PDB file of C-alpha atoms in Angstrom:
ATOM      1  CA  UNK A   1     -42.182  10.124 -10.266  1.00 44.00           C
ATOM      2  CA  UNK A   2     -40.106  10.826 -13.076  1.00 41.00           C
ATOM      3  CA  UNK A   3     -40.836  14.492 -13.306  1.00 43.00           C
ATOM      4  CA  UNK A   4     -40.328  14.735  -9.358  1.00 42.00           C
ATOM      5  CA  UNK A   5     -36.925  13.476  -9.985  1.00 40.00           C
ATOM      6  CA  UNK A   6     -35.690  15.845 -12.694  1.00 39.00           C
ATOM      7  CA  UNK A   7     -37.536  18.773 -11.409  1.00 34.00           C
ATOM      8  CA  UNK A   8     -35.587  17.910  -7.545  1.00 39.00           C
ATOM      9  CA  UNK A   9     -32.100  17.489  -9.615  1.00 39.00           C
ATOM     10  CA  UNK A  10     -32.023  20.435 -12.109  1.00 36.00           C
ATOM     11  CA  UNK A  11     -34.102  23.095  -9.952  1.00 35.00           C
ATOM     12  CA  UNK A  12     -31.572  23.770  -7.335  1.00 39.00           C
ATOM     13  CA  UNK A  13     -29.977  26.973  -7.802  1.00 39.00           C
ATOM     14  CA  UNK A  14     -26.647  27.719  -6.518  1.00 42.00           C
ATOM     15  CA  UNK A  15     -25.919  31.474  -6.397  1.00 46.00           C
ATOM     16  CA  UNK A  16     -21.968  31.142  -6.963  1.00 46.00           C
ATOM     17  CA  UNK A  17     -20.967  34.285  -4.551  1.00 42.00           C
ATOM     18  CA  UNK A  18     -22.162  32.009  -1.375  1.00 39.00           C
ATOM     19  CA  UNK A  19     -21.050  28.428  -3.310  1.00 44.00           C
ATOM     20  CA  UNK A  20     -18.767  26.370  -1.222  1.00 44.00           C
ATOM     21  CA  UNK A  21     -17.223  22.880  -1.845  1.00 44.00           C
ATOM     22  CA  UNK A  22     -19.734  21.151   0.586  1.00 44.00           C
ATOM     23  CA  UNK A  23     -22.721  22.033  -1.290  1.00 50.00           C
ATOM     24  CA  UNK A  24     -24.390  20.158  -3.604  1.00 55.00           C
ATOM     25  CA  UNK A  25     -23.000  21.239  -7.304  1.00 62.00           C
ATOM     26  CA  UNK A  26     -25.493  22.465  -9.766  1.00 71.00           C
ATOM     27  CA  UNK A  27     -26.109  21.687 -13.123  1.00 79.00           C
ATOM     28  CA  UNK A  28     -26.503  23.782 -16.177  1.00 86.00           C
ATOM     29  CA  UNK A  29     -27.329  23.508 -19.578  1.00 86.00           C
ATOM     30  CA  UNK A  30     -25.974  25.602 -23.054  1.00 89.00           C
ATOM     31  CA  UNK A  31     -26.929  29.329 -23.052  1.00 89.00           C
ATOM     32  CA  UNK A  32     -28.239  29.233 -19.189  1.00 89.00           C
ATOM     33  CA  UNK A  33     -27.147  32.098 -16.791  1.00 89.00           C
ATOM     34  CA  UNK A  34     -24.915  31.491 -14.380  1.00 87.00           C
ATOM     35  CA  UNK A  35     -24.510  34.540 -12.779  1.00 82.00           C
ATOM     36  CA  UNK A  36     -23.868  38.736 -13.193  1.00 78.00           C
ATOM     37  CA  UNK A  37     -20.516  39.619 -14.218  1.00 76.00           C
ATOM     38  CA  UNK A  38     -19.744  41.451 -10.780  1.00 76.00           C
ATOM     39  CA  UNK A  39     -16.529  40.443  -9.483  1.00 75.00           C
ATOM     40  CA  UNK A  40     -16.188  36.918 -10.968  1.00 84.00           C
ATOM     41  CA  UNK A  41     -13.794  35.797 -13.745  1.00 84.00           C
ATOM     42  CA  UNK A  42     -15.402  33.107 -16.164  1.00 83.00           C
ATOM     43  CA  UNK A  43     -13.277  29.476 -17.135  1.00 85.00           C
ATOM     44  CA  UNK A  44     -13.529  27.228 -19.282  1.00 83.00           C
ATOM     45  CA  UNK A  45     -17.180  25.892 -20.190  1.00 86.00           C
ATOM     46  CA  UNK A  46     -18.206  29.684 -19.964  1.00 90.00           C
ATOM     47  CA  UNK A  47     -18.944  32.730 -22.316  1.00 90.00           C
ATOM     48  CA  UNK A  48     -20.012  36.513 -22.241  1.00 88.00           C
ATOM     49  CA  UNK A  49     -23.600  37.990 -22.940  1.00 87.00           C
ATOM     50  CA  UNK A  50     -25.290  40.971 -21.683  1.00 84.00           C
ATOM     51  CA  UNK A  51     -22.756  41.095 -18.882  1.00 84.00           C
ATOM     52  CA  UNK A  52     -24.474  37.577 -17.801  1.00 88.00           C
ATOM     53  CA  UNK A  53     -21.366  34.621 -17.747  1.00 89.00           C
ATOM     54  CA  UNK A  54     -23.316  32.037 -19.229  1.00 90.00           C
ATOM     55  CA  UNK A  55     -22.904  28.133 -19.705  1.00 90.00           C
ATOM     56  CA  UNK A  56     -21.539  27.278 -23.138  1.00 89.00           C
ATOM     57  CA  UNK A  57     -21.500  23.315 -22.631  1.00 87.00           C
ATOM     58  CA  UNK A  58     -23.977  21.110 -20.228  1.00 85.00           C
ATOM     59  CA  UNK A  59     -22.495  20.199 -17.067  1.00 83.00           C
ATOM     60  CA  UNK A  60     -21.819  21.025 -13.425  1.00 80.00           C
ATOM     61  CA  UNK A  61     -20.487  24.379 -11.817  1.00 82.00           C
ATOM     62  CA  UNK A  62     -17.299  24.198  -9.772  1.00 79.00           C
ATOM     63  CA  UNK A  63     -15.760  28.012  -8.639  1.00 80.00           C
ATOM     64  CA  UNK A  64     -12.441  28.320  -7.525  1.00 81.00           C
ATOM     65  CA  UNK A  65     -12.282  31.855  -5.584  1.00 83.00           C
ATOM     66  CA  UNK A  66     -13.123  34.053  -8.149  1.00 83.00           C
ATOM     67  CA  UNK A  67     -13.137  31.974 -11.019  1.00 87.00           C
ATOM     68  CA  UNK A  68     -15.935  30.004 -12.557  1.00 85.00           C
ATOM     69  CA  UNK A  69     -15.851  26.666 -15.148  1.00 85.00           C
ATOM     70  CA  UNK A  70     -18.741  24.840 -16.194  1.00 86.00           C
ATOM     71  CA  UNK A  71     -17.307  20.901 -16.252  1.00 79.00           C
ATOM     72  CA  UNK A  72     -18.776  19.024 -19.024  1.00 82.00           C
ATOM     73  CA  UNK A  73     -21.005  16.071 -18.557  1.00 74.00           C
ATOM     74  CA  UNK A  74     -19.846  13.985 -21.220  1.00 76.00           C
ATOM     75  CA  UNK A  75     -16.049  14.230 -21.468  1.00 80.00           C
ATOM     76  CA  UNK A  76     -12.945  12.593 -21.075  1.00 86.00           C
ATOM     77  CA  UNK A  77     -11.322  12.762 -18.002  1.00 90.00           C
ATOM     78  CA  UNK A  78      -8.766  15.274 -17.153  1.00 87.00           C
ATOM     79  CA  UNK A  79      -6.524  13.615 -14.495  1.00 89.00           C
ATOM     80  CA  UNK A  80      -4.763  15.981 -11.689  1.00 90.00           C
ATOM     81  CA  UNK A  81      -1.749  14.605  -9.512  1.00 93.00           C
ATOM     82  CA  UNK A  82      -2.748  12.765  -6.575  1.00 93.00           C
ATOM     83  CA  UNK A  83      -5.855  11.577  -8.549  1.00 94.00           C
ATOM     84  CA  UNK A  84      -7.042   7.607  -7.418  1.00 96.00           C
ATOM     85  CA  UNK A  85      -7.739   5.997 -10.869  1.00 96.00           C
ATOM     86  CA  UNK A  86      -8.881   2.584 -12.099  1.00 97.00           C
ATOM     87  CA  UNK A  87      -7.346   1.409 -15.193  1.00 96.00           C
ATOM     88  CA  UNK A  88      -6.513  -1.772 -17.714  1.00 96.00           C
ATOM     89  CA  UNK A  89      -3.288  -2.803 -19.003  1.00 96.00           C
ATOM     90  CA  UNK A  90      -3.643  -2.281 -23.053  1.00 95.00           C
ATOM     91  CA  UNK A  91       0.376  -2.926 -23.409  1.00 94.00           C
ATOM     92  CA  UNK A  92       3.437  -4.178 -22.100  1.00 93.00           C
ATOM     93  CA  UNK A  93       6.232  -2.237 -23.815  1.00 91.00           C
ATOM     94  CA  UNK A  94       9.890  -1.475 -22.489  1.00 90.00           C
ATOM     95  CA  UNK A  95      10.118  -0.882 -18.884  1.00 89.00           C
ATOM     96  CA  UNK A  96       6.327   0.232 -18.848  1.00 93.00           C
ATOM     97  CA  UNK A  97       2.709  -0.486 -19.294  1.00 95.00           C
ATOM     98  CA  UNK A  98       0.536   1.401 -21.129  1.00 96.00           C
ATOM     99  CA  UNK A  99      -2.724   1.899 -18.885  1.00 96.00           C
ATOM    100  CA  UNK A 100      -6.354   2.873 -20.686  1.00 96.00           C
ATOM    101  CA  UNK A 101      -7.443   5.707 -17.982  1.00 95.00           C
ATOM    102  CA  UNK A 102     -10.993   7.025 -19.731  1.00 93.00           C
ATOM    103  CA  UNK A 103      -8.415   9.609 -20.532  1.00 92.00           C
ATOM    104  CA  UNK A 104      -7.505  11.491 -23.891  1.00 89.00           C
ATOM    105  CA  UNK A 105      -4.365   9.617 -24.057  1.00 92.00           C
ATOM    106  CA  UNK A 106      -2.882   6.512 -22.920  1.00 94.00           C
ATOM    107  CA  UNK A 107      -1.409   6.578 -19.157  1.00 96.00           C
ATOM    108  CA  UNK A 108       1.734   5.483 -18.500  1.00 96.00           C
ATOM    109  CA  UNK A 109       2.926   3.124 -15.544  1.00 95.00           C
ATOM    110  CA  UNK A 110       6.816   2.967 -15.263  1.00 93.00           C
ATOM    111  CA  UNK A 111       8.711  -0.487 -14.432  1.00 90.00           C
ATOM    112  CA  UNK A 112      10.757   1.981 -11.749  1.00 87.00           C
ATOM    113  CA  UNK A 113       6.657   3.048 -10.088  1.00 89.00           C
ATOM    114  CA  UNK A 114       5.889   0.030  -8.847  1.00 89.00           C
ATOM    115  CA  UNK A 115       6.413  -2.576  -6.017  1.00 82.00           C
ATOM    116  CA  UNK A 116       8.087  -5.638  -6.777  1.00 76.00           C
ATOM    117  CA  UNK A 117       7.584  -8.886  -5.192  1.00 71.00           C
ATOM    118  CA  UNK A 118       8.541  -8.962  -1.729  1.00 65.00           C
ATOM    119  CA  UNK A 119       8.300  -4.831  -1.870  1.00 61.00           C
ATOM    120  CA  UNK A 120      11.928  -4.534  -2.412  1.00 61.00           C
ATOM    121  CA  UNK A 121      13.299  -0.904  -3.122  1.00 59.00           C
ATOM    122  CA  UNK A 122      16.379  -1.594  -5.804  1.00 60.00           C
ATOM    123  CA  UNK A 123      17.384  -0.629  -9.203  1.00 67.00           C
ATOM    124  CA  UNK A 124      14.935  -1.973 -11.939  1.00 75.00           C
ATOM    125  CA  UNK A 125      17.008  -5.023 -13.787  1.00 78.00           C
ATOM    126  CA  UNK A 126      17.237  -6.454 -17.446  1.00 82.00           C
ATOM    127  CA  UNK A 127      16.072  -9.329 -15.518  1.00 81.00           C
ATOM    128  CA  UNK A 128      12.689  -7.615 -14.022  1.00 79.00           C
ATOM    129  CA  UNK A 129      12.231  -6.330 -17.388  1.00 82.00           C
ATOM    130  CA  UNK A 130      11.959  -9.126 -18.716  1.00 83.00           C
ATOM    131  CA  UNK A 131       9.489 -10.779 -15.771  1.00 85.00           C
ATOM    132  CA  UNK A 132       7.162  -7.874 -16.658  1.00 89.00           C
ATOM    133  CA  UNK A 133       4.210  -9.638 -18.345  1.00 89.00           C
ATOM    134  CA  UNK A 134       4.516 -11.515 -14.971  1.00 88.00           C
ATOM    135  CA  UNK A 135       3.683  -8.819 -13.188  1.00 89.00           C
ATOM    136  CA  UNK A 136       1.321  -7.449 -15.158  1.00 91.00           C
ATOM    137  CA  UNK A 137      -0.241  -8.290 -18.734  1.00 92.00           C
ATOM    138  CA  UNK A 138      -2.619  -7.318 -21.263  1.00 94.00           C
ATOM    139  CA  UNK A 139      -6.310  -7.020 -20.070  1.00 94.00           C
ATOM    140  CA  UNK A 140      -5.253  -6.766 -16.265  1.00 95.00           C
ATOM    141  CA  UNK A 141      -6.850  -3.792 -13.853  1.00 96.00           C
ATOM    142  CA  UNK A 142      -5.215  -2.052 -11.215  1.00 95.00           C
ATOM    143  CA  UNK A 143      -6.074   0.875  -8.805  1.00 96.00           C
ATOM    144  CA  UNK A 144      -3.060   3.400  -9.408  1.00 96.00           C
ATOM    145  CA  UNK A 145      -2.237   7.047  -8.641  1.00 96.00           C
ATOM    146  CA  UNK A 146      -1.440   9.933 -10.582  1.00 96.00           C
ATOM    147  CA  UNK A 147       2.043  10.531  -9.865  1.00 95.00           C
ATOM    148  CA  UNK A 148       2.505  13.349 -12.575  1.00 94.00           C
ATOM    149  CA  UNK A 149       1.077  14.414 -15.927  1.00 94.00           C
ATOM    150  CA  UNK A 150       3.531  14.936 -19.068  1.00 93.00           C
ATOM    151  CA  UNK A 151       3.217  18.339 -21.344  1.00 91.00           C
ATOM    152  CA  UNK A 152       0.834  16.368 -24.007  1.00 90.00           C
ATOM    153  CA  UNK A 153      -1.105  15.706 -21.150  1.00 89.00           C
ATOM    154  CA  UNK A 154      -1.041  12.138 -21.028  1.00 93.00           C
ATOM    155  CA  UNK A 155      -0.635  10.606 -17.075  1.00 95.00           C
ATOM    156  CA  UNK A 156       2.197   9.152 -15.450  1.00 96.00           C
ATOM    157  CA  UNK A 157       0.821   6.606 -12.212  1.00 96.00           C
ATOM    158  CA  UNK A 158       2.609   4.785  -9.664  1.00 94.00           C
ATOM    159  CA  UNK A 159       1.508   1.744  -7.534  1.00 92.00           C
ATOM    160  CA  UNK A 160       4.100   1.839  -5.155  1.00 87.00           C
ATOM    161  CA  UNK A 161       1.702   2.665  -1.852  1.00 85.00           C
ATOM    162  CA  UNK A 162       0.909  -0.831  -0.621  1.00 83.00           C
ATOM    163  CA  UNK A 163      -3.155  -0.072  -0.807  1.00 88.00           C
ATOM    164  CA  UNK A 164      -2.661  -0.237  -4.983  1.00 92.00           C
ATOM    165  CA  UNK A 165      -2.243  -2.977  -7.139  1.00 91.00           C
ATOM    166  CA  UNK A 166      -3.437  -5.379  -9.500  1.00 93.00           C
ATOM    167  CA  UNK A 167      -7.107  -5.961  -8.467  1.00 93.00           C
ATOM    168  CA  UNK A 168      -8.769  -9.357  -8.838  1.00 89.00           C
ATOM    169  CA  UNK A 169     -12.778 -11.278  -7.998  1.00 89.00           C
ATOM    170  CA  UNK A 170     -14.634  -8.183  -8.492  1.00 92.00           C
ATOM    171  CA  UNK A 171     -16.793  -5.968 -11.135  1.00 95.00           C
ATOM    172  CA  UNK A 172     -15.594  -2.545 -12.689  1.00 96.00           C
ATOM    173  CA  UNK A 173     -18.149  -0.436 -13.771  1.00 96.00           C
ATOM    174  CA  UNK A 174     -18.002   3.250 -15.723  1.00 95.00           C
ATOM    175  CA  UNK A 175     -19.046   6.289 -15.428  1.00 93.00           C
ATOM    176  CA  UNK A 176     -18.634  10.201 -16.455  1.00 90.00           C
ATOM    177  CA  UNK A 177     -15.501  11.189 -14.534  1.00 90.00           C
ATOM    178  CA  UNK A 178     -17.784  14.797 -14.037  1.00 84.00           C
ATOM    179  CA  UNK A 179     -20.128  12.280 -11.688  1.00 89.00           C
ATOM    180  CA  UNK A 180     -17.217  11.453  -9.160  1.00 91.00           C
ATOM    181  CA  UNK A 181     -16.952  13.417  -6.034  1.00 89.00           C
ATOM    182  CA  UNK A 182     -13.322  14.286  -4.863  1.00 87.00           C
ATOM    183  CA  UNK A 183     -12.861  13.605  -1.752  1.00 89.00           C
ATOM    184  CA  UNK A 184      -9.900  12.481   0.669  1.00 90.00           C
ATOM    185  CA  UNK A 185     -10.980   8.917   0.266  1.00 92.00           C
ATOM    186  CA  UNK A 186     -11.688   6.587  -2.417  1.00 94.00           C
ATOM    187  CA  UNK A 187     -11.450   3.518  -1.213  1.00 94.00           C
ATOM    188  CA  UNK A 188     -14.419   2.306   0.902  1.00 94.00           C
ATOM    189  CA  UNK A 189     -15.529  -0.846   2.905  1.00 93.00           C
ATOM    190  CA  UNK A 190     -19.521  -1.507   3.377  1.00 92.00           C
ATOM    191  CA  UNK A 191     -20.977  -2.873   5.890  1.00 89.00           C
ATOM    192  CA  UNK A 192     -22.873  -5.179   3.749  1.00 88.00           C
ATOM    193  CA  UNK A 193     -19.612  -6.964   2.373  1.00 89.00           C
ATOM    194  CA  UNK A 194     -18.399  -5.428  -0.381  1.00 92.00           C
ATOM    195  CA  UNK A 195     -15.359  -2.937  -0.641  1.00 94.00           C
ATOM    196  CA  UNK A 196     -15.377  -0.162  -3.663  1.00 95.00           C
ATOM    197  CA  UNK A 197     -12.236   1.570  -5.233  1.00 96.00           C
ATOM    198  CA  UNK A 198     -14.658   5.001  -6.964  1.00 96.00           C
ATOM    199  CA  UNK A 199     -12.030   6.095  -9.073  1.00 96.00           C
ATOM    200  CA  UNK A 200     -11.465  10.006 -10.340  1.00 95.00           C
ATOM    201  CA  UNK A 201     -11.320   8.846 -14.023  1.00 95.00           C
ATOM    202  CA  UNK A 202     -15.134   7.442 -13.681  1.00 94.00           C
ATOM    203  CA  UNK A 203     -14.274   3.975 -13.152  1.00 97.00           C
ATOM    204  CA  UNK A 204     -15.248   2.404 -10.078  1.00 97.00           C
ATOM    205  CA  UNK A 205     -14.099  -1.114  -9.103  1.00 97.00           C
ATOM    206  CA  UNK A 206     -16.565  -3.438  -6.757  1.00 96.00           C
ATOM    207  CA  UNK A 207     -15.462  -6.756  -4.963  1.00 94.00           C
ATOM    208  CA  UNK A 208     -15.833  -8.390  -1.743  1.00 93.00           C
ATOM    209  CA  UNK A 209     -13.924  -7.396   1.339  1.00 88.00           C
ATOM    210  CA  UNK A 210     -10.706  -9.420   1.123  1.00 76.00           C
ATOM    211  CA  UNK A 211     -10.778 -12.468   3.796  1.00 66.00           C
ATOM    212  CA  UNK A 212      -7.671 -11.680   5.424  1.00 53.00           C
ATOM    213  CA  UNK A 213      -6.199  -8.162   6.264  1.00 45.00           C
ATOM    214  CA  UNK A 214      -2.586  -9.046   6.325  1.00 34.00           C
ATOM    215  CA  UNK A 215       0.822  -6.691   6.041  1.00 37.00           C
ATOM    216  CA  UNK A 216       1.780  -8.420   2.916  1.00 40.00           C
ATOM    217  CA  UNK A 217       2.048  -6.660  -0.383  1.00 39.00           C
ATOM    218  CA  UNK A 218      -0.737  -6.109  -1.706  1.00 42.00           C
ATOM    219  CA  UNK A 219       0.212  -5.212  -5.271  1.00 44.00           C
ATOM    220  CA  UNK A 220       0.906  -6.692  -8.726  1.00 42.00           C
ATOM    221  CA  UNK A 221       2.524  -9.342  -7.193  1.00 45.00           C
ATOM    222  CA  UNK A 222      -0.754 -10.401  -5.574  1.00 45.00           C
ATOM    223  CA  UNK A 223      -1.067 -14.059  -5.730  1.00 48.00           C
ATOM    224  CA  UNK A 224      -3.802 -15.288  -8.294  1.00 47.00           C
ATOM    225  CA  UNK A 225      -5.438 -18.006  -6.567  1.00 53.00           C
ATOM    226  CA  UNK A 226      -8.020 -16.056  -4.736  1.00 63.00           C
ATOM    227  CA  UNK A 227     -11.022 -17.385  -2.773  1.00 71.00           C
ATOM    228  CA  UNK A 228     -14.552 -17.936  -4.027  1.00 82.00           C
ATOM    229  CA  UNK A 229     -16.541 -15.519  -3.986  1.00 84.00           C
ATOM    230  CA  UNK A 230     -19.778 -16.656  -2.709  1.00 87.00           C
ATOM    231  CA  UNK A 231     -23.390 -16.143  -3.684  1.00 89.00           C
ATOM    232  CA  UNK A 232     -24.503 -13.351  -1.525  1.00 91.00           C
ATOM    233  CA  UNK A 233     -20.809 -11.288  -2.158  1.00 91.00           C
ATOM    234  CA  UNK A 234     -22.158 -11.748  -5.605  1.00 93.00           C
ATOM    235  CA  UNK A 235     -26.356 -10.448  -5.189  1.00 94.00           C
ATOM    236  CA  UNK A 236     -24.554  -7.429  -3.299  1.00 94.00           C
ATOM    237  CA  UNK A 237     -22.016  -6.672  -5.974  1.00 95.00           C
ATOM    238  CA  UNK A 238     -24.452  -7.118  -8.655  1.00 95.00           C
ATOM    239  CA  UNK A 239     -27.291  -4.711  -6.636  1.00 96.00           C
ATOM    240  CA  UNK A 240     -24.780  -2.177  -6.225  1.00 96.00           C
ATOM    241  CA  UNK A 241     -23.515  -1.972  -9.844  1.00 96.00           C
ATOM    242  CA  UNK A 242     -27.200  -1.572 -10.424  1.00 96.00           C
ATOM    243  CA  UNK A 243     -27.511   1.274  -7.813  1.00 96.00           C
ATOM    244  CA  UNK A 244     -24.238   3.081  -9.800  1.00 96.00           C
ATOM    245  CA  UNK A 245     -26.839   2.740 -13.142  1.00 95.00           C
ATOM    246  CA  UNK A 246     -29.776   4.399 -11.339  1.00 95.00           C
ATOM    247  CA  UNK A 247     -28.010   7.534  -9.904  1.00 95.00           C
ATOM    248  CA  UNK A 248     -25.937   7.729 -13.155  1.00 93.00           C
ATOM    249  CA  UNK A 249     -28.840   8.166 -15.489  1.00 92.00           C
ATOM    250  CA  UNK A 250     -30.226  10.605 -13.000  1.00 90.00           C
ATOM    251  CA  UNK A 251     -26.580  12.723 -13.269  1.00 86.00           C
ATOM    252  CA  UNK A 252     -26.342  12.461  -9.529  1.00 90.00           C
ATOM    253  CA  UNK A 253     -23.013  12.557  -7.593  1.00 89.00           C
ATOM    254  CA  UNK A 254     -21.330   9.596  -6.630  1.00 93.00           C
ATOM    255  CA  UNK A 255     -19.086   9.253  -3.686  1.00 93.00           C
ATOM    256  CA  UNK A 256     -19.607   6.487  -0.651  1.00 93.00           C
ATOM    257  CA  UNK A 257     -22.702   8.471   1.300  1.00 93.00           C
ATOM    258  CA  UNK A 258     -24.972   8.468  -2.031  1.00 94.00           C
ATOM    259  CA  UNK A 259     -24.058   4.907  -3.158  1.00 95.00           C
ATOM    260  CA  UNK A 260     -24.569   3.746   0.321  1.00 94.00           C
ATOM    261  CA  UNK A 261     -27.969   5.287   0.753  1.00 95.00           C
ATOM    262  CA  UNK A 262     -28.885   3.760  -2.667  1.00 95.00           C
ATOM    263  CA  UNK A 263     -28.123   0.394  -1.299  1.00 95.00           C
ATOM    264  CA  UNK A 264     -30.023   0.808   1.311  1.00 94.00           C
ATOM    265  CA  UNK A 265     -32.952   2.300  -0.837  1.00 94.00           C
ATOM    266  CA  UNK A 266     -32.669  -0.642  -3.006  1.00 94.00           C
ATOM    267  CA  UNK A 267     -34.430  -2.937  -1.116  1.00 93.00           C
ATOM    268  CA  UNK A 268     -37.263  -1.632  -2.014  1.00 91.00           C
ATOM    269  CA  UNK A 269     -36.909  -4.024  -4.787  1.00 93.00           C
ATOM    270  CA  UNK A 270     -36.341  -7.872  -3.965  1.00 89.00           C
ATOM    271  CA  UNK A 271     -35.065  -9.404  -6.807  1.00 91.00           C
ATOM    272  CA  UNK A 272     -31.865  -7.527  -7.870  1.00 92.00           C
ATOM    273  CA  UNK A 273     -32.873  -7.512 -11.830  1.00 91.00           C
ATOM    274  CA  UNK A 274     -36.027  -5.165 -11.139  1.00 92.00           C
ATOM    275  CA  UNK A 275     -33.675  -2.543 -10.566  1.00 93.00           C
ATOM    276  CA  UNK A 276     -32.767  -2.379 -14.092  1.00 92.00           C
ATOM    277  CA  UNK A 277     -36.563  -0.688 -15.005  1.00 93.00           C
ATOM    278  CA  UNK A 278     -36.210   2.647 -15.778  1.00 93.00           C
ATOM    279  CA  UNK A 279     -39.329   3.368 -13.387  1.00 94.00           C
ATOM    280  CA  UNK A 280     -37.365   1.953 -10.379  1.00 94.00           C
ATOM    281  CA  UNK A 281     -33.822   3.527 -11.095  1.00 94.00           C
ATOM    282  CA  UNK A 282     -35.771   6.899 -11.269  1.00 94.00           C
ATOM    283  CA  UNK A 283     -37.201   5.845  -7.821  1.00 94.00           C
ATOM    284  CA  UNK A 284     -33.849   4.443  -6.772  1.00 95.00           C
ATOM    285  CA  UNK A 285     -32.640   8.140  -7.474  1.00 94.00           C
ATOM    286  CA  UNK A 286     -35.521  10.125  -5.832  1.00 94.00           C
ATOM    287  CA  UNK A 287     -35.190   8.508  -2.712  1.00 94.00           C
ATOM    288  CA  UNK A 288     -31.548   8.650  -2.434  1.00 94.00           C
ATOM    289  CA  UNK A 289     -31.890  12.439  -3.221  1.00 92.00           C
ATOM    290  CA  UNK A 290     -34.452  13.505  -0.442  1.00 90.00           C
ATOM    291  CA  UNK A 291     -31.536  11.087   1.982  1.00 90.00           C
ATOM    292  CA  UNK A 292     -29.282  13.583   0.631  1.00 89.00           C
ATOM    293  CA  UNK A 293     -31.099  16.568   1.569  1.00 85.00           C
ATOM    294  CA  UNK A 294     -32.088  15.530   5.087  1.00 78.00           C
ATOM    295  CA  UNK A 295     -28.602  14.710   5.913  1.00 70.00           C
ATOM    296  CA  UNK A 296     -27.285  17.921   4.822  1.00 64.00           C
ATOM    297  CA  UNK A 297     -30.028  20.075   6.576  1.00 61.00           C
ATOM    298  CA  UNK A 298     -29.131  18.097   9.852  1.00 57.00           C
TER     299      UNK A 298
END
């Protein structure tokens, strides 16, 4: 099964002159051919021999027109504006938090980028300075946005749209940031009661589906008595952090359609533990992959 697996992942060859964003994106390894020189320009992750662009590092092939970069598997990430990331609070400092982002450096969340209680759009105080550890302390998450990215390259995020916050009753777990797919979307609701934040920095946040969909704030200010969460939120949660493990160790591509199909697949295997054997998260993976395939083919 194993070998099924690996041969399925690595095999599929994507000749770059007919690449598009839709299709699956392949993965190379040091000193591997890429493609002919022809009309395309190499990036970064890339070198020159024998008029063959080559992979220098091992990762996965993204090509803007003309242009071609090999991403690195095992890297930090490298935010871009508009980016939905899940981060912790490492520091309250004046009129700002420093944010750990799975980036190279710290990010940075202003006192002026985010909603205060009651959502109130006013000039920051010395009085909401000092409330800041009320807001938000040391060791909290939240789900933030990249709001722009200083010239050491360190990340500036804001929480000001009323879907980010502080977030609360759930599980984070991490990834490569290479694994996420981009998409419009990051933040998902399943059908099987869980909700998912799959942020671009490779951390992706799992909790229940909040009880109540109201138009209140729901930000740092979010109250911290929250409900139980009961036994089954808790089987699902834990069965799909497991699911995130099995397509991770396979270096497949995360975004809602593969993590849903692995749920689904999942089942496979009762008790939620057995999905920790290597032998089943290489299953886990294999079946998820031929879902894959079928779907895109239809």
């Amino acid at each position: 099964m194993s070998g099924h697996v690996s041969i399925k992942l690595a095999s599929e060859r994507v000749n770059p002159s007919v690449a598009s964003n839709n299709e699956i994106p392949r993965f190379f390894t040091p000193g591997e051919v890429i493609c002919g020189l022809g009309d395309f320009m190499r990036g970064h992750g890339t070198y020159l021999e024998d008029n063959n662009i080559k992979s220098s590092v091992a990762g996965v092939m993204q090509k803007v027109n003309k242009l071609i970069c090999i991403h690195p598997l095992k890297s930090r990430y490298v935010g871009e504006i508009g980016d939905v990331v899940v981060g912790r609070v490492i520091e309250v400092q004046q009129k700002r938090w420093k944010v750990e982002t799975n980036s190279r450096l710290d990010s940075v969340l202003q006192l002026s980028s985010v909603n205060l209680p009651g959502g109130e759009l006013r000039r920051r105080s010395a009085e909401d300075e000092q409330m800041m550890r009320q807001l938000l302390k040391e060791g909290d998450l939240i789900s933030a946005e990249v709001q722009s990215i200083y010239s050491d390259g360190s990340l500036s995020l804001h929480t000001r749209s009323l879907k980010y916050g502080k977030l609360q009753q759930g599980v984070m777990v991490k990834v490569f940031p290479s694994l996420i797919r981009r998409r419009k979307n990051h933040f998902h609701v399943f059908s099987f009661g869980i909700s998912m934040i799959i942020g671009n920095n490779g951390f992706i946040w799992i909790s229940p589906i909040p009880r109540e969909l109201t138009n209140e704030v729901r930000n740092v200010n979010a109250d911290t008595s929250s409900p139980e969460v009961s036994k089954h939120e808790r089987k699902a949660i834990a069965r799909m952090k497991n699911c995130i493990a099995a397509l991770a160790s396979s270096k497949m591509m995360l975004d809602d359609n593969s993590l849903r199909y692995a749920y689904e697949e999942s089942f496979k295997y009762l008790n939620v533990k057995d999905l920790l054997d290597p032998e089943a998260m290489l299953d886990v993976a294999f079946l998820t992959q031929h879902r894959i395939n079928d779907y895109d083919e239809d």
